[in-house]
CSV table of C-alpha atoms in Angstrom, one decimal:
chain,number,residue,atom,x,y,z
T,1,MET,CA,17.4,-7.6,-29.4
T,2,GLY,CA,14.6,-6.3,-31.2
T,3,THR,CA,11.2,-7.0,-30.2
T,4,VAL,CA,10.6,-8.3,-26.4
T,5,ARG,CA,8.5,-11.0,-26.2
T,6,PHE,CA,6.2,-11.3,-23.1
T,7,ALA,CA,4.5,-13.5,-21.0
T,8,THR,CA,2.5,-12.5,-18.1
T,9,ILE,CA,1.6,-14.2,-14.7
T,10,GLY,CA,-1.7,-12.9,-13.2
T,11,THR,CA,-5.1,-12.5,-14.8
T,12,SER,CA,-6.3,-9.4,-12.5
T,13,GLY,CA,-7.0,-5.2,-13.6
T,14,ILE,CA,-3.5,-4.5,-12.8
T,15,CYS,CA,-2.4,-7.2,-15.6
T,16,GLU,CA,-5.4,-5.8,-18.2
T,17,ARG,CA,-4.5,-2.7,-17.6
T,18,PHE,CA,-0.4,-3.7,-18.1
T,19,LEU,CA,-1.3,-5.0,-21.7
T,20,GLU,CA,-3.3,-2.2,-22.9
T,21,ALA,CA,-0.1,-0.6,-22.0
T,22,LEU,CA,1.8,-2.8,-24.0
T,23,ALA,CA,-0.2,-2.8,-26.5
T,24,GLU,CA,0.8,0.9,-27.0
T,25,ALA,CA,4.3,0.5,-26.6
T,26,GLU,CA,7.0,0.2,-29.2
T,27,GLY,CA,9.3,-3.0,-30.0
T,28,VAL,CA,7.4,-5.2,-27.7
T,29,GLU,CA,5.0,-8.4,-28.7
T,30,TYR,CA,2.5,-10.0,-26.1
T,31,VAL,CA,2.7,-14.0,-26.4
T,32,GLY,CA,1.4,-15.6,-23.8
T,33,THR,CA,0.1,-16.0,-20.1
T,34,TYR,CA,0.4,-18.0,-17.1
T,35,SER,CA,-2.7,-19.2,-14.5
T,36,ARG,CA,-2.8,-22.1,-12.3
T,37,ASP,CA,-5.9,-23.2,-14.4
T,38,LEU,CA,-4.8,-24.0,-17.9
T,39,ALA,CA,-8.4,-22.7,-19.2
T,40,HIS,CA,-8.5,-19.6,-17.3
T,41,ALA,CA,-5.1,-18.6,-18.8
T,42,ARG,CA,-6.4,-19.9,-22.5
T,43,SER,CA,-9.7,-17.2,-21.7
T,44,PHE,CA,-7.7,-14.3,-20.4
T,45,GLY,CA,-4.9,-14.6,-22.8
T,46,GLU,CA,-6.6,-15.2,-26.0
T,47,ARG,CA,-8.5,-11.7,-25.2
T,48,TYR,CA,-5.5,-9.8,-25.7
T,49,GLY,CA,-3.9,-12.2,-28.7
T,50,ALA,CA,-1.6,-14.4,-26.7
T,51,ARG,CA,-0.9,-17.7,-28.5
T,52,LEU,CA,0.5,-19.5,-25.9
T,53,PHE,CA,-1.0,-20.5,-22.6
T,54,PHE,CA,0.6,-22.2,-19.7
T,55,ASP,CA,-0.3,-23.6,-16.1
T,56,ASP,CA,3.2,-25.2,-15.4
T,57,LEU,CA,5.4,-22.3,-14.3
T,58,ALA,CA,8.8,-24.1,-15.2
T,59,ALA,CA,7.5,-24.8,-19.1
T,60,LEU,CA,6.9,-20.8,-19.1
T,61,ALA,CA,10.7,-20.5,-17.6
T,62,ALA,CA,11.9,-23.1,-20.2
T,63,CYS,CA,9.8,-21.4,-23.3
T,64,ASP,CA,12.3,-20.2,-26.0
T,65,GLU,CA,9.3,-18.1,-27.6
T,66,VAL,CA,9.3,-15.8,-24.1
T,67,ASP,CA,11.8,-13.2,-23.6
T,68,ALA,CA,10.6,-11.4,-20.7
T,69,VAL,CA,7.6,-12.1,-17.7
T,70,TYR,CA,5.2,-9.4,-16.2
T,71,VAL,CA,4.5,-11.1,-12.6
T,72,ALA,CA,1.0,-9.7,-11.2
T,73,SER,CA,0.7,-12.5,-8.8
T,74,PRO,CA,-0.1,-11.5,-4.9
T,75,ASN,CA,3.5,-10.4,-3.4
T,76,GLY,CA,3.8,-13.1,-1.5
T,77,ALA,CA,4.6,-15.1,-5.0
T,78,HIS,CA,6.8,-12.3,-6.4
T,79,ALA,CA,10.0,-13.8,-5.1
T,80,ALA,CA,9.7,-17.6,-5.5
T,81,GLN,CA,8.3,-17.2,-9.2
T,82,THR,CA,10.9,-14.7,-10.5
T,83,LEU,CA,13.5,-16.9,-9.2
T,84,GLU,CA,12.2,-20.0,-11.5
T,85,LEU,CA,12.0,-17.6,-14.3
T,86,ILE,CA,15.4,-16.2,-13.5
T,87,ALA,CA,16.5,-20.1,-13.5
T,88,GLY,CA,15.5,-20.3,-16.5
T,89,GLY,CA,17.2,-17.1,-18.4
T,90,LYS,CA,13.9,-15.4,-18.8
T,91,HIS,CA,14.0,-10.7,-17.9
T,92,VAL,CA,11.3,-9.9,-15.3
T,93,PHE,CA,9.4,-7.0,-14.6
T,94,VAL,CA,7.9,-7.8,-11.2
T,95,GLU,CA,4.9,-5.9,-10.3
T,96,LYS,CA,5.6,-3.6,-6.8
T,97,SER,CA,6.1,-4.8,-4.3
T,98,LEU,CA,8.9,-6.5,-5.6
T,99,ALA,CA,9.2,-8.9,-2.8
T,100,SER,CA,7.9,-9.6,0.7
T,101,ASN,CA,11.0,-8.0,2.3
T,102,GLU,CA,14.2,-6.6,1.3
T,103,ARG,CA,15.8,-10.1,2.4
T,104,GLU,CA,13.9,-11.6,-0.8
T,105,ALA,CA,14.8,-8.5,-3.0
T,106,LYS,CA,18.2,-9.4,-2.3
T,107,GLU,CA,18.1,-13.0,-3.2
T,108,VAL,CA,16.6,-11.9,-6.7
T,109,PHE,CA,18.6,-9.4,-7.4
T,110,GLU,CA,21.8,-11.2,-6.8
T,111,ALA,CA,20.4,-14.3,-8.9
T,112,ALA,CA,19.7,-12.1,-11.9
T,113,ARG,CA,23.0,-10.7,-11.8
T,114,LYS,CA,24.6,-13.9,-12.2
T,115,ARG,CA,22.1,-15.0,-14.5
T,116,GLY,CA,22.6,-11.7,-16.5
T,117,VAL,CA,19.1,-10.7,-16.8
T,118,VAL,CA,17.1,-8.0,-16.3
T,119,VAL,CA,14.7,-7.8,-12.8
T,120,MET,CA,13.2,-4.0,-12.5
T,121,GLU,CA,10.4,-3.5,-10.2
T,122,ALA,CA,7.0,-1.7,-11.9
T,123,MET,CA,6.9,1.0,-10.1
T,124,ARG,CA,5.4,2.9,-12.3
T,125,ASN,CA,5.0,6.4,-10.2
T,126,LEU,CA,8.6,6.9,-10.6
T,127,HIS,CA,9.1,6.3,-14.2
T,128,VAL,CA,6.3,8.9,-15.9
T,129,PRO,CA,7.6,12.3,-17.2
T,130,THR,CA,6.3,14.1,-14.1
T,131,PHE,CA,8.8,12.3,-11.8
T,132,ALA,CA,11.9,13.6,-13.8
T,133,GLU,CA,10.4,17.3,-13.1
T,134,ILE,CA,9.8,16.5,-9.9
T,135,GLU,CA,13.4,15.2,-9.5
T,136,ARG,CA,14.5,18.6,-11.2
T,137,VAL,CA,13.3,20.9,-9.2
T,138,VAL,CA,13.4,19.2,-5.9
T,139,ALA,CA,17.7,19.6,-6.8
T,140,SER,CA,18.0,23.1,-8.4
T,141,GLN,CA,15.0,24.9,-7.4
T,142,LEU,CA,13.7,25.0,-3.7
T,143,GLY,CA,17.1,25.4,-1.4
T,144,THR,CA,17.9,22.9,1.0
T,145,VAL,CA,14.7,20.8,1.7
T,146,ARG,CA,13.4,20.4,5.2
T,147,LEU,CA,10.3,18.6,5.3
T,148,ALA,CA,8.3,16.8,2.5
T,149,THR,CA,4.5,14.7,2.9
T,150,LEU,CA,3.5,12.3,0.3
T,151,ARG,CA,0.1,10.9,0.4
T,152,PHE,CA,-1.8,8.4,-0.9
T,153,SER,CA,-5.2,6.9,0.8
T,154,LYS,CA,-7.8,5.7,-1.4
T,155,VAL,CA,-11.3,3.6,-0.5
T,156,THR,CA,-11.4,0.0,-1.4
T,157,SER,CA,-14.5,-2.0,-1.7
T,158,ARG,CA,-12.8,-4.9,-0.4
T,159,MET,CA,-13.1,-2.9,3.4
T,160,ALA,CA,-16.6,-4.4,3.7
T,161,ARG,CA,-15.8,-7.8,2.6
T,162,LEU,CA,-13.0,-7.6,5.3
T,163,ARG,CA,-15.7,-6.6,7.8
T,164,ALA,CA,-17.8,-9.5,6.7
T,165,GLY,CA,-15.2,-12.3,8.0
T,166,GLU,CA,-13.9,-13.0,3.8
T,167,ARG,CA,-10.0,-13.8,4.0
T,168,LEU,CA,-9.1,-11.2,1.0
T,169,ASN,CA,-5.8,-11.5,-1.1
T,170,VAL,CA,-4.9,-8.0,-0.6
T,171,PHE,CA,-5.6,-8.3,3.0
T,172,ASP,CA,-3.3,-11.6,3.3
T,173,PRO,CA,-0.3,-11.1,5.2
T,174,ALA,CA,0.1,-15.0,4.2
T,175,LEU,CA,0.7,-13.4,0.9
T,176,ALA,CA,2.4,-10.1,1.8
T,177,GLY,CA,-0.6,-8.0,1.8
T,178,GLY,CA,-2.1,-5.3,3.2
T,179,ALA,CA,-2.2,-1.2,2.8
T,180,LEU,CA,1.8,-0.4,3.3
T,181,MET,CA,2.7,-2.9,0.4
T,182,ASP,CA,-0.5,-2.1,-2.0
T,183,ILE,CA,-0.8,1.6,-1.3
T,184,GLY,CA,1.8,2.8,1.0
T,185,VAL,CA,4.7,1.8,-1.4
T,186,TYR,CA,3.9,4.4,-3.5
T,187,CYS,CA,4.3,6.9,-1.1
T,188,VAL,CA,7.8,5.5,0.0
T,189,GLU,CA,9.6,4.4,-3.3
T,190,PRO,CA,9.6,8.2,-4.2
T,191,ALA,CA,10.6,9.3,-0.7
T,192,VAL,CA,13.6,7.1,-1.3
T,193,ALA,CA,14.0,7.8,-4.8
T,194,LEU,CA,14.3,11.4,-3.8
T,195,PHE,CA,16.2,11.6,-0.7
T,196,GLY,CA,18.2,8.2,-0.2
T,197,ARG,CA,17.7,5.7,2.6
T,198,PRO,CA,16.3,7.4,5.8
T,199,GLU,CA,18.7,7.4,9.2
T,200,THR,CA,15.6,6.8,11.0
T,201,VAL,CA,12.2,5.5,10.5
T,202,ARG,CA,8.8,6.2,13.2
T,203,ALA,CA,5.7,4.6,12.1
T,204,LEU,CA,2.0,4.1,13.4
T,205,ALA,CA,-0.7,1.8,11.7
T,206,VAL,CA,-4.4,0.9,12.0
T,207,THR,CA,-4.4,-3.1,11.7
T,208,THR,CA,-7.2,-5.4,12.0
T,209,LYS,CA,-7.0,-9.4,12.9
T,210,VAL,CA,-7.2,-11.2,9.5
T,211,PRO,CA,-10.3,-13.8,9.4
T,212,GLY,CA,-9.5,-17.4,9.5
T,213,CYS,CA,-6.3,-17.2,10.9
T,214,GLU,CA,-5.4,-20.2,13.7
T,215,GLU,CA,-4.4,-19.1,17.3
T,216,GLY,CA,-1.1,-18.1,18.0
T,217,ASP,CA,-0.1,-17.5,13.9
T,218,PRO,CA,2.4,-14.8,14.2
T,219,CYS,CA,1.0,-14.2,10.9
T,220,ASP,CA,-2.5,-13.1,12.4
T,221,THR,CA,-3.0,-8.8,11.5
T,222,VAL,CA,-2.9,-6.9,8.8
T,223,ASP,CA,-2.9,-3.0,8.3
T,224,LEU,CA,-5.2,-0.9,6.5
T,225,ALA,CA,-3.6,2.5,7.0
T,226,GLY,CA,-0.7,4.2,8.6
T,227,GLU,CA,1.9,6.9,8.7
T,228,ALA,CA,5.6,6.8,9.0
T,229,ILE,CA,8.4,9.7,9.4
T,230,LEU,CA,11.1,9.5,7.6
T,231,GLY,CA,14.5,11.0,9.4
T,232,TYR,CA,17.2,12.5,7.3
T,233,GLY,CA,19.4,14.6,10.0
T,234,ASP,CA,18.2,18.0,8.1
T,235,LYS,CA,15.4,16.9,7.1
T,236,LEU,CA,11.9,15.0,8.1
T,237,VAL,CA,9.7,13.6,5.1
T,238,SER,CA,6.0,12.2,6.3
T,239,LEU,CA,4.1,9.9,4.7
T,240,SER,CA,0.4,8.7,4.8
T,241,TYR,CA,-1.3,6.2,3.3
T,242,GLY,CA,-4.4,3.8,3.8
T,243,LYS,CA,-7.2,2.0,2.1
T,244,MET,CA,-10.2,2.9,4.6
T,245,SER,CA,-10.5,6.6,3.3
T,246,ASP,CA,-9.7,9.2,0.4
T,247,ASP,CA,-6.9,11.6,1.1
T,248,LEU,CA,-7.7,14.6,-1.4
T,249,LEU,CA,-4.4,17.0,-0.3
T,250,PRO,CA,-1.3,17.2,-2.8
T,251,SER,CA,2.0,15.7,-1.6
T,252,GLN,CA,4.8,18.5,-1.2
T,253,VAL,CA,8.3,18.9,-1.3
T,254,GLU,CA,8.9,22.2,1.4
T,255,GLY,CA,12.8,24.0,0.6
T,256,GLU,CA,14.2,27.0,2.2
T,257,GLU,CA,13.3,29.2,-1.1
T,258,GLY,CA,10.5,27.2,-2.6
T,259,THR,CA,7.8,24.6,-2.2
T,260,LEU,CA,6.8,22.0,-4.7
T,261,LEU,CA,3.3,20.5,-4.9
T,262,TRP,CA,2.0,17.9,-7.2
T,263,ASP,CA,-1.7,15.6,-6.8
T,264,GLN,CA,-1.9,11.7,-7.5
T,265,THR,CA,1.2,10.1,-5.8
T,266,SER,CA,0.4,7.2,-7.4
T,267,CYS,CA,0.8,9.0,-10.7
T,268,PRO,CA,2.1,12.3,-10.4
T,269,VAL,CA,0.3,15.2,-12.5
T,270,ASN,CA,-0.1,18.7,-11.9
T,271,PRO,CA,3.4,19.8,-10.8
T,272,ARG,CA,3.8,23.3,-9.4
T,273,LEU,CA,6.0,25.3,-7.7
T,274,HIS,CA,5.8,28.5,-5.1
T,275,THR,CA,8.9,30.3,-4.4
T,276,HIS,CA,9.2,32.2,-1.3
T,277,GLU,CA,8.8,35.4,-0.9
T,278,ASP,CA,10.8,37.2,2.5
T,279,LYS,CA,9.5,40.0,3.8
T,280,GLY,CA,11.2,40.9,7.0
T,281,LEU,CA,9.9,39.8,10.2
T,282,ILE,CA,6.5,39.0,8.1
T,283,PHE,CA,7.2,35.7,5.5
T,284,ARG,CA,4.0,35.0,3.3
T,285,MET,CA,2.9,32.8,0.8
T,286,GLU,CA,-0.6,34.4,0.7
T,287,GLY,CA,-1.8,35.3,-2.6
T,288,MET,CA,1.3,34.1,-4.1
T,289,GLU,CA,0.6,32.2,-7.4
T,290,ALA,CA,2.4,29.4,-8.2
T,291,THR,CA,4.0,28.6,-11.1
T,292,PRO,CA,2.7,25.5,-13.2
T,293,ILE,CA,5.1,22.6,-14.8
T,294,PRO,CA,4.2,21.5,-17.7
T,295,VAL,CA,4.8,18.0,-18.0
T,296,GLU,CA,2.9,14.9,-20.5
T,297,VAL,CA,1.8,12.0,-19.4
T,298,PRO,CA,0.2,9.4,-21.3
T,299,ASP,CA,-3.2,8.2,-20.6
T,300,ASN,CA,-1.9,4.6,-20.0
T,301,ASP,CA,1.4,5.7,-17.4
T,302,MET,CA,2.5,2.3,-17.4
T,303,VAL,CA,3.7,2.7,-20.8
T,304,CYS,CA,6.9,4.6,-19.4
T,305,GLU,CA,7.9,1.7,-17.1
T,306,ILE,CA,7.6,-1.1,-19.6
T,307,ASP,CA,9.8,1.7,-22.1
T,308,ASP,CA,12.8,1.8,-19.5
T,309,PHE,CA,11.8,-2.2,-18.7
T,310,CYS,CA,13.0,-3.0,-22.0
T,311,ALA,CA,15.7,-0.1,-22.7
T,312,ALA,CA,17.2,-1.8,-20.3
T,313,VAL,CA,16.8,-5.5,-21.5
T,314,ARG,CA,17.7,-4.3,-24.9
T,315,GLY,CA,21.2,-3.3,-22.8
T,316,GLU,CA,20.6,0.7,-24.5
T,317,GLU,CA,22.8,3.1,-23.5
T,318,GLY,CA,21.9,4.6,-19.9
T,319,ALA,CA,19.4,2.3,-19.4
T,320,LEU,CA,21.0,-0.1,-17.5
T,321,LEU,CA,22.7,2.7,-14.8
T,322,ALA,CA,19.0,3.8,-14.4
T,323,ARG,CA,18.0,-0.2,-13.7
T,324,ASP,CA,21.0,-0.5,-11.2
T,325,ARG,CA,19.0,3.3,-9.5
T,326,PHE,CA,15.6,1.5,-9.4
T,327,GLU,CA,17.0,-1.3,-7.7
T,328,ARG,CA,19.0,0.4,-5.2
T,329,VAL,CA,15.3,2.5,-4.4
T,330,THR,CA,13.7,-0.9,-4.3
T,331,LEU,CA,16.1,-2.6,-1.9
T,332,ASP,CA,16.1,0.8,0.5
T,333,SER,CA,12.3,1.4,0.0
T,334,LEU,CA,11.7,-2.6,1.0
T,335,ALA,CA,13.8,-1.9,3.8
T,336,VAL,CA,11.9,1.2,4.7
T,337,MET,CA,8.8,-1.0,4.7
T,338,ASP,CA,10.1,-3.7,7.2
T,339,GLU,CA,10.5,-0.9,9.6
T,340,ILE,CA,7.5,0.0,9.2
T,341,ARG,CA,5.6,-3.2,9.4
T,342,ARG,CA,8.0,-4.1,12.3
T,343,GLN,CA,6.6,-1.3,14.2
T,344,ALA,CA,3.0,-1.7,13.5
T,345,GLY,CA,3.1,-5.5,13.9
T,346,VAL,CA,3.0,-6.9,10.9
T,347,ARG,CA,4.5,-10.3,9.7
T,348,PHE,CA,4.8,-12.2,6.8
T,349,PRO,CA,6.0,-15.8,6.5
T,350,ALA,CA,8.8,-14.5,4.9
T,351,ASP,CA,10.0,-12.4,7.8
T,352,SER,CA,10.8,-16.1,9.8
T,353,VAL,CA,13.2,-17.3,7.2
T,354,ALA,CA,16.5,-16.8,8.7
């Protein structure tokens, strides 16, 4: 395959950012957009040069002029939409979180394998060059890792609307919303990518009742912030996330021989390494300077994940192995998030399916 022809589902800010990145990527073309409102699909798509407009998902799935679809609808719609696109032979690039839970994600990946198409989660912080450097340093320069902390909290203006009684997609468990699925996933997936699926999970969350839920609705609670500890036997990984406050601390991995820190968990930048100095009974890092690790990240970091997805679509050497690894990270991360939600008392409709 030469040029990968993309259509999009969704018209939110993240879809706009994706299309801006797509304009910077090589070997791609934006051709169409889907919305439940055809006029809205046309007005959105024409701004970015689309020529195809859909309000029927089946028509998009059957369109021979589309090779791949970027799905940026609410989380709860991801799996069903992706399965229909797979059935139509489309490659699918799904915005995080890929599905409501691990069960749905397994179904999606199994269907993609059978149909011979690529499905990948758009988890941008795993695809930037900084994360490759983080992996390298963790593996080679920290010694045995004992502790790690990944954190990302950001105030959202939607909190005021939620408190005023408005039911919002991002805070709606019926659509697989909440702080964990929207923000916490940026902490969970790097942890799983670095250390694998944990042996144990311990979690607490700040939750609230969802406006407009009927009495007895099992999906009436949403998380606003949370903390989790992942146990690996010889190490512990702490996760902190939320949509109620701004976290200004770096993320870090602590090894017996050094500590690696970086900023902006959602798009890691400014990695720096502290090596330990053992002075007998006194163990100090005071006054020690961190060694910066130079790495360049595009202004729109979504270009990196688009490149990786398209490489897998084209079957480029090494890209399919990378796709398999990202698939495992997605599945294991959703398993972790399923357990965090279970402990927090947050349920989605997809959790009730046997």
